[in-house]
Amino acid sequence: MALIAIAADKGSPGVTTSAVALAAVWPRRVLLAEADPAGGDLVYRSRAAHGGMLDPNTGLLSLAATARRGLAAEQLWDHAQPLSGGLDVLVGIGSAEQAAGLSGLWPMLGQAFATLAESPNGAADVIADCGRIGADSPTLELFTHAALVLLVSRSEPEHLARVRDRAGALSAKLHGSQRGAAAALGHPPIGIVLITDPSHSARLAGQVNEMLVASQISARVVGTLAHDTGGAETLNGRRRGRLDKSLLIRSARQITADVPHRYGVLR
């Protein structure tokens, strides 16, 4: 089991929806952690298992107060809440202003997320929604503890250009000056998840991989999530329907069937 960090370059490509969808169908026990320093969204868009609202004060904010005195991985469960449907979530901070309270704690959080897999009580993978990242994002300190970093992108040309550049910059930061095949051996590996119309997802994935190879960037497309507005609304509890039949969840299942074994994060 492992820490999977999910992020994006800029804009609104759907990082939170992608993280929730992947966590919902992850093949092992999983904790979804909202680690976006700009603030989490789940308290506004998702219901708790008891039918009411999630508690915004129980999550990363309460965990940060505990972490000042040291943090053991199993303590993460003390600050988690179950969503409607059963997925356990560590609710994020409420606003960017609260991120100051996490200053200096990101490496400790990354270590706890990564080692939850080894906890004798409640071992689980952690999928961390890291939101949008830049060169100075504090959540980059989580990435060195990750087994896999996934960058989410939509299919418009400007989004693809940005994710290419962000993947290159991230590879340089995490893997050093190595490029191409040499950087592909670096840790953690970097994958790209494309959100696109399923009818041309295979062709687009091939084109993006060709672009990455031509740019000597080691990141590769690991899968595509269907651009499925109805499925996303059902996932977030805003619409009734058979979530398991949605294009979004069906495409998420394909990624979770392929990615853990390809990158060796399930051991």
Short mmCIF file of C-alpha atoms in Angstrom, two decimals:
data_model
loop_
_atom_site.label_atom_id
_atom_site.label_comp_id
_atom_site.label_asym_id
_atom_site.label_seq_id
_atom_site.Cartn_x
_atom_site.Cartn_y
_atom_site.Cartn_z
CA MET A 1 0.00 0.00 0.00
CA ALA A 2 1.12 3.54 -0.62
CA LEU A 3 0.56 7.29 -0.90
CA ILE A 4 -0.85 8.41 -4.24
CA ALA A 5 -0.64 12.21 -4.70
CA ILE A 6 -3.03 13.80 -7.21
CA ALA A 7 -2.60 17.38 -8.44
CA ALA A 8 -2.94 19.72 -11.42
CA ASP A 9 -1.14 22.71 -12.86
CA LYS A 10 -3.83 25.41 -12.99
CA GLY A 11 -7.41 26.04 -13.96
CA SER A 12 -10.17 23.67 -12.80
CA PRO A 13 -9.45 20.27 -14.36
CA GLY A 14 -11.34 18.28 -11.73
CA VAL A 15 -8.68 17.12 -9.27
CA THR A 16 -11.12 16.61 -6.38
CA THR A 17 -13.66 14.72 -8.50
CA SER A 18 -10.84 12.58 -9.92
CA ALA A 19 -9.47 11.83 -6.45
CA VAL A 20 -12.91 10.90 -5.09
CA ALA A 21 -13.70 8.72 -8.11
CA LEU A 22 -10.41 6.82 -7.89
CA ALA A 23 -10.70 6.42 -4.12
CA ALA A 24 -14.27 5.17 -4.44
CA VAL A 25 -13.14 2.20 -6.55
CA TRP A 26 -9.62 1.68 -5.17
CA PRO A 27 -8.95 -2.07 -4.82
CA ARG A 28 -7.77 -1.88 -1.19
CA ARG A 29 -8.76 0.05 1.89
CA VAL A 30 -8.10 3.73 1.29
CA LEU A 31 -8.17 7.08 3.07
CA LEU A 32 -8.92 10.13 0.92
CA ALA A 33 -6.95 13.13 2.23
CA GLU A 34 -7.78 16.67 1.15
CA ALA A 35 -4.30 18.19 1.12
CA ASP A 36 -5.02 21.27 -0.99
CA PRO A 37 -3.43 24.31 0.73
CA ALA A 38 -6.04 26.52 -0.96
CA GLY A 39 -8.80 24.78 1.00
CA GLY A 40 -10.93 21.66 0.62
CA ASP A 41 -14.26 21.28 -1.19
CA LEU A 42 -15.82 18.15 0.26
CA VAL A 43 -17.54 19.87 3.19
CA TYR A 44 -19.50 21.87 0.60
CA ARG A 45 -20.27 19.15 -1.92
CA SER A 46 -20.51 15.84 -0.03
CA ARG A 47 -22.66 14.37 2.72
CA ALA A 48 -21.40 12.50 5.76
CA ALA A 49 -22.44 8.91 6.40
CA HIS A 50 -24.99 10.10 9.00
CA GLY A 51 -26.75 12.14 6.32
CA GLY A 52 -25.70 15.56 7.59
CA MET A 53 -22.77 17.80 6.81
CA LEU A 54 -19.15 16.88 7.33
CA ASP A 55 -17.51 18.55 10.33
CA PRO A 56 -15.07 21.14 8.90
CA ASN A 57 -13.11 21.20 12.16
CA THR A 58 -12.33 17.49 12.16
CA GLY A 59 -9.71 16.68 9.59
CA LEU A 60 -6.46 18.25 8.47
CA LEU A 61 -7.03 21.23 10.78
CA SER A 62 -7.41 19.12 13.92
CA LEU A 63 -4.63 16.81 12.77
CA ALA A 64 -2.26 19.76 12.46
CA ALA A 65 -2.74 20.59 16.14
CA THR A 66 -1.92 17.01 17.06
CA ALA A 67 1.08 16.84 14.72
CA ARG A 68 2.84 19.63 16.60
CA ARG A 69 3.51 17.02 19.29
CA GLY A 70 4.49 14.30 16.82
CA LEU A 71 2.37 12.19 14.53
CA ALA A 72 1.94 8.43 14.22
CA ALA A 73 0.28 7.16 11.06
CA GLU A 74 -2.61 5.45 12.85
CA GLN A 75 -3.61 8.80 14.37
CA LEU A 76 -4.93 9.77 10.93
CA TRP A 77 -8.04 7.70 11.62
CA ASP A 78 -8.82 9.81 14.70
CA HIS A 79 -9.43 12.77 12.38
CA ALA A 80 -11.17 10.96 9.50
CA GLN A 81 -14.88 11.01 8.73
CA PRO A 82 -16.93 8.59 6.60
CA LEU A 83 -18.75 9.95 3.58
CA SER A 84 -22.16 8.77 2.49
CA GLY A 85 -21.28 5.53 0.74
CA GLY A 86 -18.56 4.62 3.23
CA LEU A 87 -15.41 6.29 1.87
CA ASP A 88 -13.21 7.61 4.69
CA VAL A 89 -12.01 11.18 4.21
CA LEU A 90 -9.59 13.49 5.98
CA VAL A 91 -11.33 16.83 5.42
CA GLY A 92 -9.08 19.65 4.26
CA ILE A 93 -8.59 23.11 5.68
CA GLY A 94 -11.31 25.65 5.10
CA SER A 95 -9.30 28.37 3.37
CA ALA A 96 -5.86 29.35 2.14
CA GLU A 97 -5.42 31.51 5.25
CA GLN A 98 -5.50 28.40 7.43
CA ALA A 99 -2.61 26.88 5.46
CA ALA A 100 -0.20 28.93 7.59
CA GLY A 101 -1.04 26.58 10.47
CA LEU A 102 0.44 23.71 8.45
CA SER A 103 3.75 25.43 7.80
CA GLY A 104 6.58 22.99 8.37
CA LEU A 105 4.24 20.03 8.84
CA TRP A 106 3.92 18.85 5.25
CA PRO A 107 6.91 16.45 5.37
CA MET A 108 5.54 14.92 8.59
CA LEU A 109 2.11 14.55 7.01
CA GLY A 110 3.69 12.96 3.93
CA GLN A 111 5.51 10.47 6.12
CA ALA A 112 2.32 9.61 7.99
CA PHE A 113 0.36 9.20 4.75
CA ALA A 114 3.04 6.94 3.30
CA THR A 115 3.46 4.78 6.39
CA LEU A 116 -0.24 4.27 7.10
CA ALA A 117 0.24 1.20 4.89
CA GLU A 118 2.46 -0.30 7.59
CA SER A 119 0.19 0.47 10.53
CA PRO A 120 -0.76 -2.67 12.47
CA ASN A 121 -4.15 -1.06 13.16
CA GLY A 122 -6.02 0.16 10.09
CA ALA A 123 -3.46 -0.15 7.31
CA ALA A 124 -4.58 1.64 4.13
CA ASP A 125 -3.45 3.44 1.04
CA VAL A 126 -3.80 7.23 1.06
CA ILE A 127 -5.02 9.16 -1.97
CA ALA A 128 -4.12 12.81 -1.41
CA ASP A 129 -5.94 15.56 -3.30
CA CYS A 130 -3.19 18.20 -3.51
CA GLY A 131 -5.11 20.66 -5.68
CA ARG A 132 -3.23 23.00 -7.98
CA ILE A 133 0.53 23.08 -7.65
CA GLY A 134 3.27 25.48 -8.66
CA ALA A 135 6.99 25.79 -8.15
CA ASP A 136 6.60 26.87 -4.51
CA SER A 137 3.57 24.81 -3.45
CA PRO A 138 4.02 23.47 0.09
CA THR A 139 2.43 20.17 -0.88
CA LEU A 140 5.45 19.38 -3.03
CA GLU A 141 6.96 18.23 0.26
CA LEU A 142 4.43 15.41 0.26
CA PHE A 143 5.54 14.17 -3.13
CA THR A 144 8.89 12.81 -1.99
CA HIS A 145 6.96 10.35 0.18
CA ALA A 146 4.58 9.29 -2.59
CA ALA A 147 4.66 6.01 -4.45
CA LEU A 148 3.07 7.75 -7.45
CA VAL A 149 2.24 11.32 -8.46
CA LEU A 150 -0.71 11.79 -10.81
CA LEU A 151 -1.25 15.05 -12.70
CA VAL A 152 -4.82 15.65 -13.91
CA SER A 153 -5.48 17.52 -17.15
CA ARG A 154 -8.34 18.30 -19.46
CA SER A 155 -7.92 17.77 -23.18
CA GLU A 156 -7.81 21.36 -24.50
CA PRO A 157 -4.45 22.27 -26.09
CA GLU A 158 -3.60 24.87 -23.45
CA HIS A 159 -4.24 22.36 -20.65
CA LEU A 160 -2.05 19.75 -22.34
CA ALA A 161 0.77 22.26 -22.81
CA ARG A 162 0.58 23.21 -19.13
CA VAL A 163 0.58 19.63 -17.87
CA ARG A 164 3.57 18.86 -20.11
CA ASP A 165 5.49 21.79 -18.67
CA ARG A 166 4.44 21.00 -15.09
CA ALA A 167 5.43 17.35 -15.52
CA GLY A 168 8.83 18.45 -16.81
CA ALA A 169 9.38 20.87 -13.92
CA LEU A 170 8.18 18.30 -11.39
CA SER A 171 10.43 15.61 -12.83
CA ALA A 172 13.41 17.97 -12.58
CA LYS A 173 12.58 18.70 -8.94
CA LEU A 174 11.96 15.10 -7.92
CA HIS A 175 14.40 13.27 -10.20
CA GLY A 176 17.17 15.81 -10.65
CA SER A 177 18.70 16.69 -14.01
CA GLN A 178 18.06 13.28 -15.61
CA ARG A 179 15.72 13.25 -18.59
CA GLY A 180 14.07 10.73 -20.84
CA ALA A 181 14.65 7.05 -20.07
CA ALA A 182 17.01 7.84 -17.18
CA ALA A 183 14.40 9.98 -15.43
CA ALA A 184 11.82 7.23 -15.88
CA LEU A 185 13.72 5.30 -13.21
CA GLY A 186 13.31 8.15 -10.73
CA HIS A 187 11.06 8.00 -7.70
CA PRO A 188 8.25 8.75 -7.41
CA PRO A 189 7.08 8.12 -11.00
CA ILE A 190 4.84 10.76 -12.56
CA GLY A 191 1.67 9.81 -14.39
CA ILE A 192 -0.94 11.86 -16.20
CA VAL A 193 -4.69 11.31 -16.05
CA LEU A 194 -6.64 12.90 -18.90
CA ILE A 195 -10.26 13.96 -18.52
CA THR A 196 -11.80 13.64 -21.94
CA ASP A 197 -14.63 12.33 -24.11
CA PRO A 198 -14.36 8.52 -24.06
CA SER A 199 -14.90 8.32 -27.81
CA HIS A 200 -11.42 9.64 -28.58
CA SER A 201 -9.58 8.94 -25.33
CA ALA A 202 -7.19 6.33 -26.79
CA ARG A 203 -6.14 8.59 -29.65
CA LEU A 204 -5.60 11.56 -27.34
CA ALA A 205 -3.57 9.49 -24.85
CA GLY A 206 -1.31 8.36 -27.68
CA GLN A 207 -0.80 11.92 -28.89
CA VAL A 208 0.03 13.19 -25.41
CA ASN A 209 2.53 10.37 -24.86
CA GLU A 210 4.20 11.24 -28.17
CA MET A 211 4.43 14.87 -27.01
CA LEU A 212 6.03 13.80 -23.72
CA VAL A 213 8.53 11.53 -25.46
CA ALA A 214 9.47 14.31 -27.89
CA SER A 215 10.02 16.64 -24.93
CA GLN A 216 12.14 14.00 -23.13
CA ILE A 217 9.83 14.08 -20.14
CA SER A 218 9.50 10.78 -18.30
CA ALA A 219 5.81 11.19 -17.38
CA ARG A 220 3.29 9.08 -19.28
CA VAL A 221 -0.49 8.97 -19.57
CA VAL A 222 -1.70 6.27 -17.18
CA GLY A 223 -5.36 6.44 -18.15
CA THR A 224 -8.34 8.60 -18.95
CA LEU A 225 -11.37 9.59 -16.91
CA ALA A 226 -14.61 10.20 -18.77
CA HIS A 227 -15.80 13.79 -18.93
CA ASP A 228 -19.12 12.84 -17.38
CA THR A 229 -21.00 15.72 -15.76
CA GLY A 230 -23.91 13.54 -14.67
CA GLY A 231 -21.60 10.97 -13.13
CA ALA A 232 -19.71 13.68 -11.26
CA GLU A 233 -22.95 15.11 -9.86
CA THR A 234 -24.05 11.65 -8.74
CA LEU A 235 -20.64 11.04 -7.14
CA ASN A 236 -20.98 14.31 -5.23
CA GLY A 237 -24.51 13.51 -4.09
CA ARG A 238 -26.19 16.18 -6.21
CA ARG A 239 -28.07 13.77 -8.45
CA ARG A 240 -29.64 10.36 -7.97
CA GLY A 241 -28.62 7.51 -10.19
CA ARG A 242 -26.64 4.31 -10.60
CA LEU A 243 -23.15 5.58 -9.90
CA ASP A 244 -21.56 2.23 -10.72
CA LYS A 245 -22.98 2.44 -14.25
CA SER A 246 -21.67 5.95 -14.92
CA LEU A 247 -18.93 6.55 -17.47
CA LEU A 248 -16.91 8.31 -14.77
CA ILE A 249 -16.81 5.33 -12.42
CA ARG A 250 -16.32 2.82 -15.23
CA SER A 251 -13.28 4.73 -16.45
CA ALA A 252 -11.99 5.12 -12.87
CA ARG A 253 -12.20 1.35 -12.44
CA GLN A 254 -10.03 0.87 -15.50
CA ILE A 255 -7.35 3.16 -14.07
CA THR A 256 -7.40 1.50 -10.66
CA ALA A 257 -7.14 -1.91 -12.33
CA ASP A 258 -4.04 -0.89 -14.30
CA VAL A 259 -2.08 1.71 -12.35
CA PRO A 260 -1.38 -0.03 -9.00
CA HIS A 261 0.19 -3.04 -10.67
CA ARG A 262 2.02 -1.08 -13.37
CA TYR A 263 3.76 1.07 -10.77
CA GLY A 264 4.08 -1.60 -8.11
CA VAL A 265 2.14 0.32 -5.48
CA LEU A 266 0.21 -2.75 -4.40
CA ARG A 267 2.55 -5.13 -2.66
#
